[in-house]
Structure formats: structure tokens, C-alpha cells
Tab-separated table of C-alpha atoms in Angstrom:
chain	number	residue	atom	x	y	z
A	1	MET	CA	-34.411	-8.781	15.472
A	2	ASN	CA	-34.021	-6.719	18.657
A	3	ILE	CA	-32.539	-3.253	18.540
A	4	VAL	CA	-29.852	-2.803	21.213
A	5	ASN	CA	-27.114	-0.316	22.167
A	6	PHE	CA	-28.365	2.137	19.539
A	7	THR	CA	-26.494	5.470	19.767
A	8	PRO	CA	-27.881	7.541	16.870
A	9	VAL	CA	-26.666	10.983	17.996
A	10	PRO	CA	-22.950	10.250	18.515
A	11	ALA	CA	-23.051	8.052	15.430
A	12	PHE	CA	-24.472	10.861	13.316
A	13	LEU	CA	-22.073	13.488	14.738
A	14	GLY	CA	-19.084	11.195	14.214
A	15	GLY	CA	-20.316	10.562	10.681
A	16	ILE	CA	-20.439	14.305	10.009
A	17	LEU	CA	-16.816	14.649	11.164
A	18	ILE	CA	-15.795	11.768	8.909
A	19	GLY	CA	-17.661	13.387	6.010
A	20	LEU	CA	-15.921	16.699	6.749
A	21	ALA	CA	-12.494	15.025	6.605
A	22	VAL	CA	-13.436	13.453	3.268
A	23	VAL	CA	-14.584	16.827	1.869
A	24	LEU	CA	-11.472	18.747	3.019
A	25	PHE	CA	-9.121	16.087	1.644
A	26	PHE	CA	-10.955	16.240	-1.684
A	27	ILE	CA	-11.184	20.024	-2.042
A	28	PHE	CA	-7.656	20.805	-0.839
A	29	ASN	CA	-5.584	17.762	-1.824
A	30	GLY	CA	-7.695	16.466	-4.691
A	31	ARG	CA	-7.845	12.948	-3.289
A	32	LEU	CA	-10.547	10.689	-1.966
A	33	ILE	CA	-10.205	9.180	1.475
A	34	GLY	CA	-10.109	5.431	1.532
A	35	ILE	CA	-8.170	4.186	4.519
A	36	SER	CA	-7.185	0.872	2.920
A	37	GLY	CA	-5.849	2.776	-0.100
A	38	ILE	CA	-3.977	5.356	1.968
A	39	ALA	CA	-2.472	2.697	4.247
A	40	SER	CA	-1.492	0.291	1.481
A	41	ASN	CA	-0.086	3.070	-0.701
A	42	PHE	CA	1.981	4.215	2.247
A	43	LEU	CA	3.416	0.687	2.337
A	44	ILE	CA	3.939	-0.003	-1.353
A	45	SER	CA	4.180	3.297	-3.227
A	46	LYS	CA	6.550	6.258	-3.063
A	47	LYS	CA	3.900	8.589	-4.455
A	48	ASN	CA	2.437	10.849	-1.739
A	49	ARG	CA	4.095	8.648	0.863
A	50	PHE	CA	4.625	11.444	3.397
A	51	ASP	CA	1.036	12.678	2.962
A	52	ASN	CA	-0.229	9.142	3.534
A	53	PHE	CA	2.029	8.770	6.557
A	54	LEU	CA	0.741	12.036	8.068
A	55	PHE	CA	-2.855	10.989	7.492
A	56	ILE	CA	-2.258	7.686	9.307
A	57	VAL	CA	-0.537	9.505	12.175
A	58	GLY	CA	-3.503	11.912	12.307
A	59	LEU	CA	-5.927	9.022	12.493
A	60	ILE	CA	-4.148	7.753	15.601
A	61	ILE	CA	-3.764	11.245	17.132
A	62	GLY	CA	-7.493	11.841	16.585
A	63	SER	CA	-8.570	9.256	19.098
A	64	ILE	CA	-5.939	10.464	21.613
A	65	PHE	CA	-7.291	14.022	21.149
A	66	TYR	CA	-10.786	12.854	21.885
A	67	LYS	CA	-9.606	11.050	24.979
A	68	SER	CA	-7.702	14.045	26.363
A	69	PHE	CA	-10.335	16.696	25.532
A	70	THR	CA	-13.340	14.821	26.789
A	71	SER	CA	-11.479	12.843	29.463
A	72	LEU	CA	-13.762	9.983	28.479
A	73	GLU	CA	-12.338	6.512	28.442
A	74	ILE	CA	-12.560	4.786	25.117
A	75	ASN	CA	-13.655	1.255	25.770
A	76	ILE	CA	-13.259	-1.214	23.007
A	77	SER	CA	-14.015	-4.879	23.075
A	78	ILE	CA	-11.693	-6.596	20.694
A	79	SER	CA	-11.079	-10.296	20.247
A	80	ASN	CA	-8.201	-11.728	22.291
A	81	SER	CA	-7.502	-14.507	19.829
A	82	PHE	CA	-4.314	-13.706	17.932
A	83	PHE	CA	-5.208	-16.429	15.435
A	84	LEU	CA	-8.620	-14.939	14.651
A	85	LEU	CA	-7.209	-11.398	14.510
A	86	SER	CA	-4.428	-12.476	12.145
A	87	VAL	CA	-6.801	-14.299	9.815
A	88	ALA	CA	-9.262	-11.397	9.882
A	89	GLY	CA	-6.517	-8.813	9.330
A	90	LEU	CA	-5.097	-10.782	6.418
A	91	LEU	CA	-8.540	-11.124	4.811
A	92	VAL	CA	-9.235	-7.407	5.267
A	93	GLY	CA	-5.841	-6.496	3.776
A	94	VAL	CA	-6.122	-8.842	0.802
A	95	GLY	CA	-9.837	-8.250	0.231
A	96	THR	CA	-9.730	-4.450	0.295
A	97	ARG	CA	-6.846	-4.409	-2.188
A	98	ILE	CA	-8.447	-6.873	-4.596
A	99	GLY	CA	-11.803	-5.121	-4.251
A	100	GLY	CA	-10.244	-1.651	-4.443
A	101	GLY	CA	-11.632	-0.192	-1.235
A	102	CYS	CA	-13.075	-0.552	2.235
A	103	THR	CA	-15.837	0.963	4.345
A	104	SER	CA	-14.444	4.470	3.803
A	105	GLY	CA	-13.230	4.226	0.192
A	106	HIS	CA	-16.252	2.459	-1.258
A	107	GLY	CA	-18.790	3.093	1.515
A	108	ILE	CA	-18.328	6.854	1.870
A	109	SER	CA	-16.097	8.314	-0.868
A	110	GLY	CA	-17.409	6.022	-3.615
A	111	MET	CA	-21.063	5.990	-2.607
A	112	GLY	CA	-20.913	9.754	-2.074
A	113	ARG	CA	-20.026	10.083	-5.755
A	114	PHE	CA	-22.866	7.681	-6.623
A	115	SER	CA	-20.349	5.211	-8.075
A	116	LEU	CA	-22.242	2.024	-8.963
A	117	ARG	CA	-19.000	0.047	-8.507
A	118	SER	CA	-18.738	1.295	-4.928
A	119	ILE	CA	-22.416	0.746	-4.185
A	120	ILE	CA	-22.088	-2.886	-5.310
A	121	ALA	CA	-18.855	-3.333	-3.302
A	122	THR	CA	-20.496	-1.894	-0.170
A	123	ILE	CA	-23.588	-4.097	-0.511
A	124	THR	CA	-21.302	-7.115	-1.039
A	125	PHE	CA	-19.098	-6.614	2.007
A	126	MET	CA	-22.076	-5.764	4.199
A	127	ILE	CA	-24.003	-8.890	3.173
A	128	VAL	CA	-20.921	-11.090	3.588
A	129	GLY	CA	-20.126	-9.427	6.940
A	130	ILE	CA	-23.706	-10.051	8.136
A	131	LEU	CA	-23.517	-13.705	7.002
A	132	THR	CA	-20.143	-14.125	8.713
A	133	VAL	CA	-21.556	-12.861	12.006
A	134	LEU	CA	-24.593	-15.113	11.553
A	135	VAL	CA	-22.429	-18.180	10.904
A	136	LYS	CA	-20.235	-17.293	13.904
A	137	SER	CA	-23.322	-17.165	16.124
A	138	LEU	CA	-24.394	-20.630	14.933
A	139	VAL	CA	-21.101	-22.502	15.375
B	1	MET	CA	0.205	22.883	2.785
B	2	SER	CA	-1.087	19.564	1.487
B	3	LYS	CA	0.895	17.910	4.289
B	4	ILE	CA	-0.938	19.897	6.952
B	5	ILE	CA	-4.272	19.058	5.325
B	6	SER	CA	-3.363	15.357	5.315
B	7	LEU	CA	-2.560	15.449	9.021
B	8	VAL	CA	-5.653	17.504	9.901
B	9	CYS	CA	-7.947	15.279	7.836
B	10	GLY	CA	-6.497	12.222	9.568
B	11	ILE	CA	-7.146	13.823	12.948
B	12	ILE	CA	-10.739	14.799	12.096
B	13	PHE	CA	-11.390	11.327	10.694
B	14	GLY	CA	-9.931	9.736	13.836
B	15	ILE	CA	-12.069	11.934	16.103
B	16	GLY	CA	-15.087	10.989	13.973
B	17	LEU	CA	-14.395	7.288	14.413
B	18	THR	CA	-14.030	7.751	18.162
B	19	VAL	CA	-17.083	10.016	18.665
B	20	SER	CA	-19.211	7.581	16.668
B	21	GLN	CA	-17.681	4.677	18.652
B	22	MET	CA	-16.905	2.889	15.400
B	23	ILE	CA	-13.430	2.400	16.840
B	24	ASP	CA	-15.076	-0.274	18.996
B	25	PRO	CA	-15.383	-3.622	17.180
B	26	ALA	CA	-18.413	-4.450	19.349
B	27	LYS	CA	-20.368	-1.584	17.707
B	28	VAL	CA	-19.510	-2.874	14.243
B	29	LEU	CA	-20.296	-6.496	15.099
B	30	GLY	CA	-23.567	-5.236	16.619
B	31	PHE	CA	-24.399	-3.617	13.297
B	32	LEU	CA	-23.619	-6.805	11.373
B	33	ASN	CA	-25.691	-8.874	13.819
B	34	ILE	CA	-28.884	-7.989	11.992
B	35	PHE	CA	-30.485	-11.375	12.726
B	36	GLY	CA	-29.768	-11.102	16.450
B	37	ASP	CA	-29.399	-8.096	18.744
B	38	TRP	CA	-29.024	-5.369	16.153
B	39	ASP	CA	-27.228	-2.050	16.742
B	40	PRO	CA	-28.107	0.215	13.782
B	41	SER	CA	-25.635	2.980	14.792
B	42	LEU	CA	-23.307	2.395	11.816
B	43	THR	CA	-26.062	3.380	9.397
B	44	PHE	CA	-26.209	6.799	11.098
B	45	VAL	CA	-22.443	7.180	10.697
B	46	MET	CA	-22.770	6.463	6.983
B	47	VAL	CA	-25.706	8.852	6.620
B	48	GLY	CA	-23.872	11.638	8.482
B	49	ALA	CA	-20.758	11.184	6.358
B	50	LEU	CA	-22.679	11.000	3.082
B	51	ILE	CA	-24.875	14.029	3.847
B	52	ILE	CA	-21.718	16.129	4.153
B	53	SER	CA	-19.531	14.578	1.467
B	54	SER	CA	-21.964	13.925	-1.345
B	55	PRO	CA	-23.063	17.532	-2.078
B	56	PHE	CA	-19.428	18.709	-2.059
B	57	PHE	CA	-18.320	15.978	-4.466
B	58	HIS	CA	-20.966	17.123	-6.888
B	59	LEU	CA	-20.241	20.825	-6.383
B	60	PHE	CA	-16.501	20.463	-6.896
B	61	LYS	CA	-16.224	17.660	-9.431
B	62	ASN	CA	-16.151	20.093	-12.353
B	63	ASN	CA	-13.439	22.255	-10.787
B	64	LYS	CA	-10.191	22.133	-12.726
B	65	LYS	CA	-7.913	21.689	-9.768
B	66	PRO	CA	-7.927	21.238	-6.014
B	67	ILE	CA	-6.630	24.073	-3.812
B	68	PHE	CA	-3.241	22.605	-2.797
B	69	ALA	CA	-2.519	20.036	-5.498
B	70	LYS	CA	-1.852	20.183	-9.221
B	71	SER	CA	-4.761	18.002	-10.176
B	72	PHE	CA	-7.472	15.752	-8.843
B	73	ASN	CA	-6.118	12.308	-8.281
B	74	TYR	CA	-8.608	9.539	-7.697
B	75	THR	CA	-9.781	6.418	-9.397
B	76	THR	CA	-12.279	6.631	-12.204
B	77	ASN	CA	-12.544	2.858	-12.279
B	78	LYS	CA	-16.152	1.915	-13.016
B	79	GLU	CA	-15.531	-1.770	-13.635
B	80	ILE	CA	-17.896	-4.159	-11.943
B	81	ASN	CA	-16.172	-7.498	-12.201
B	82	LYS	CA	-15.258	-10.692	-10.373
B	83	LYS	CA	-12.324	-9.007	-8.634
B	84	LEU	CA	-14.619	-6.408	-7.072
B	85	ILE	CA	-17.012	-9.059	-5.776
B	86	ILE	CA	-14.334	-11.525	-4.620
B	87	GLY	CA	-12.257	-8.801	-2.929
B	88	SER	CA	-15.256	-7.230	-1.220
B	89	SER	CA	-16.417	-10.671	-0.066
B	90	LEU	CA	-13.025	-11.521	1.445
B	91	PHE	CA	-13.055	-8.153	3.169
B	92	GLY	CA	-16.589	-8.865	4.429
B	93	VAL	CA	-15.467	-12.152	6.021
B	94	GLY	CA	-12.535	-10.461	7.795
B	95	TRP	CA	-14.761	-7.561	8.875
B	96	GLY	CA	-17.369	-9.947	10.269
B	97	LEU	CA	-14.758	-12.075	12.068
B	98	ALA	CA	-13.075	-9.283	14.031
B	99	GLY	CA	-15.393	-6.266	13.686
B	100	LEU	CA	-12.496	-4.198	12.402
B	101	CYS	CA	-12.007	-2.455	9.082
B	102	PRO	CA	-8.872	-0.489	8.151
B	103	GLY	CA	-9.827	2.929	9.639
B	104	PRO	CA	-10.892	1.853	13.120
B	105	ALA	CA	-8.103	-0.746	13.257
B	106	ILE	CA	-5.423	1.895	12.687
B	107	ALA	CA	-7.137	4.481	14.927
B	108	SER	CA	-7.356	1.952	17.757
B	109	LEU	CA	-3.556	1.666	17.789
B	110	ALA	CA	-3.806	4.846	19.893
B	111	LEU	CA	-5.130	2.708	22.732
B	112	LEU	CA	-1.853	0.733	22.731
B	113	ASN	CA	-3.843	-2.437	22.435
B	114	ILE	CA	-1.730	-5.409	21.363
B	115	ASN	CA	-4.762	-7.042	19.719
B	116	SER	CA	-5.251	-4.047	17.394
B	117	ALA	CA	-1.564	-4.208	16.517
B	118	VAL	CA	-1.813	-7.903	15.582
B	119	PHE	CA	-4.736	-7.127	13.270
B	120	VAL	CA	-3.005	-4.132	11.671
B	121	VAL	CA	0.226	-6.052	11.026
B	122	ALA	CA	-1.743	-8.901	9.405
B	123	MET	CA	-3.653	-6.344	7.318
B	124	PHE	CA	-0.419	-4.797	6.046
B	125	VAL	CA	0.862	-8.278	5.198
B	126	GLY	CA	-2.345	-8.691	3.183
B	127	PHE	CA	-1.753	-5.400	1.332
B	128	TYR	CA	1.760	-6.558	0.502
B	129	LEU	CA	0.693	-10.005	-0.695
B	130	VAL	CA	-1.705	-8.439	-3.198
B	131	LYS	CA	1.013	-6.062	-4.331
B	132	LEU	CA	3.362	-9.030	-4.883
B	133	SER	CA	0.777	-10.962	-6.847
B	134	GLU	CA	-0.207	-8.123	-9.173
B	135	PRO	CA	2.624	-5.630	-9.481
B	136	THR	CA	0.842	-3.429	-12.017
B	137	THR	CA	-2.309	-2.800	-10.010
B	138	GLN	CA	-2.751	0.793	-8.927
B	139	ALA	CA	-3.912	0.790	-5.323
B	140	ARG	CA	-6.510	3.344	-4.404
């Protein structure tokens, strides 16, 4: 194992902002942030649909804000393969709904409440994610 | 007021994903590449988020109601079952394939990147397929 590209300070500061969003949403609106839940409920449920819509819009505006305030370019390296992206997107959509949460819902909101269910979910998707990357590097 | 909070929380969350660079699939894949060139940054994102959120959850969990809503509304599901493991595993495969999970995928739509859009559309198809297969399940 070699440690590369490690950016602890921005990572920690970004994490604090994410935690702050989770806290405000909980204290004011009484809900836990899980992006897969918010996004899928926006699609399939009438309940809180406008709230969920505004949250999703905010999520997109957030990165534009960052770009315009800091005038830093956001560089992302994303796969160009539509096939791989479609398969991955489908698995993420199906998996997060069957498993009841994603990195934010289980990983932050659930683990923050010390939910054993969420801790087990987070360990599971991290181990499987690590194995997937390992297998990809071998084939 | 709850509408404004929803928008503001989305914005703060989106800025958080961008500041931490988690919007970049390469950072996430670097984190998952623990047996190769490992980028531990994601652990610091989790720690930062948990340090802030966890104390507040425990301070406020006995409050009767949130400030702008009638009642707290979140899952109290504690079940640890096959569905949890199978779902989380499927998610893990998709996460490891593309380096995207729902938050960063949606936030990266801001970059008008067609590849993000393909992923997000497929993800929504996935949400819908699960909804079709189990109409009574309450999504979280």
C-alpha cells in the first residue's frame, strides 16, 4: 500500500460542511439526510416532494457556488464508458434502495446515530467497493 | 421555512462535496484502492461529518419536535437482514465500478458532464425498478 494524493485538510473541512448540512436538516426539518433516499423519494413519492426537489437543486447549486466564489476549476475524472456508467448507476440505484441507504444515509446519518444496521451496511459497501476496485485492477 | 432549509442544506452539502473533492470519482476510487495507491481522504470526510453530526443527534433525539416540522420523520429500522447485505453489496459494486455514489453523482451534474448524467439517469431507473418490485417499501 502506498499513500497518494492525500488531501486531509480539504477533506476534513468538506466533511464538516456535510455534517453541518445533516445537523441543520435534522434540527429544523426533522429528517435525516440520505441522498439516495431524498432522490428516490423525489421520484416515487408525493410526500415532501418539493422539499426533496429543492435539496437536489441545492446540491447542484452548491458546486456551482464553490466554482464561482473560489474561481477554482473543479476537475473530475469520470469514466467515458456509457456502458460502465449505466451498469454502475443501475447497481447504485437498485442497491441503495434495497439496502436502505448510501454513503450519506448509512455512512453519516446512520453511523452518527450509532445505528448498528448502518454500521454493518457501511462496512459491507466499503468492503465490496474495495474488492470491486481490486478485481478491476486485476482484469 | 422548511423549504428554505431544504435548499440551504442541499447547497451546504454540495459545497462540502466539492471542497472535499468527493465530487471527483478519482478521489473515491483512490480511497477504495486500498491494495494499490491508496488515497485516505474519504476517511477524513467521514470523520469531519461525524464529529459534527453525532453530538447533535444525541443532543436533539429526545426533543419532541423539530423547529419547522410537526414531528421527526426518519427510519427507526434496526433490521439486519439479507436485504441490507445484498443491497449494500450491489451498491458497493456500482460504487467501485464508477467511483460515484448518489450525492457526488447528482452534484456533478453542475459540471454539465454528459457522463454524470448517464450515471444519474441509470441510478433513477434503479430506484424505480425497486419501487416497481416492492410497492409497499418505504424508501428512506
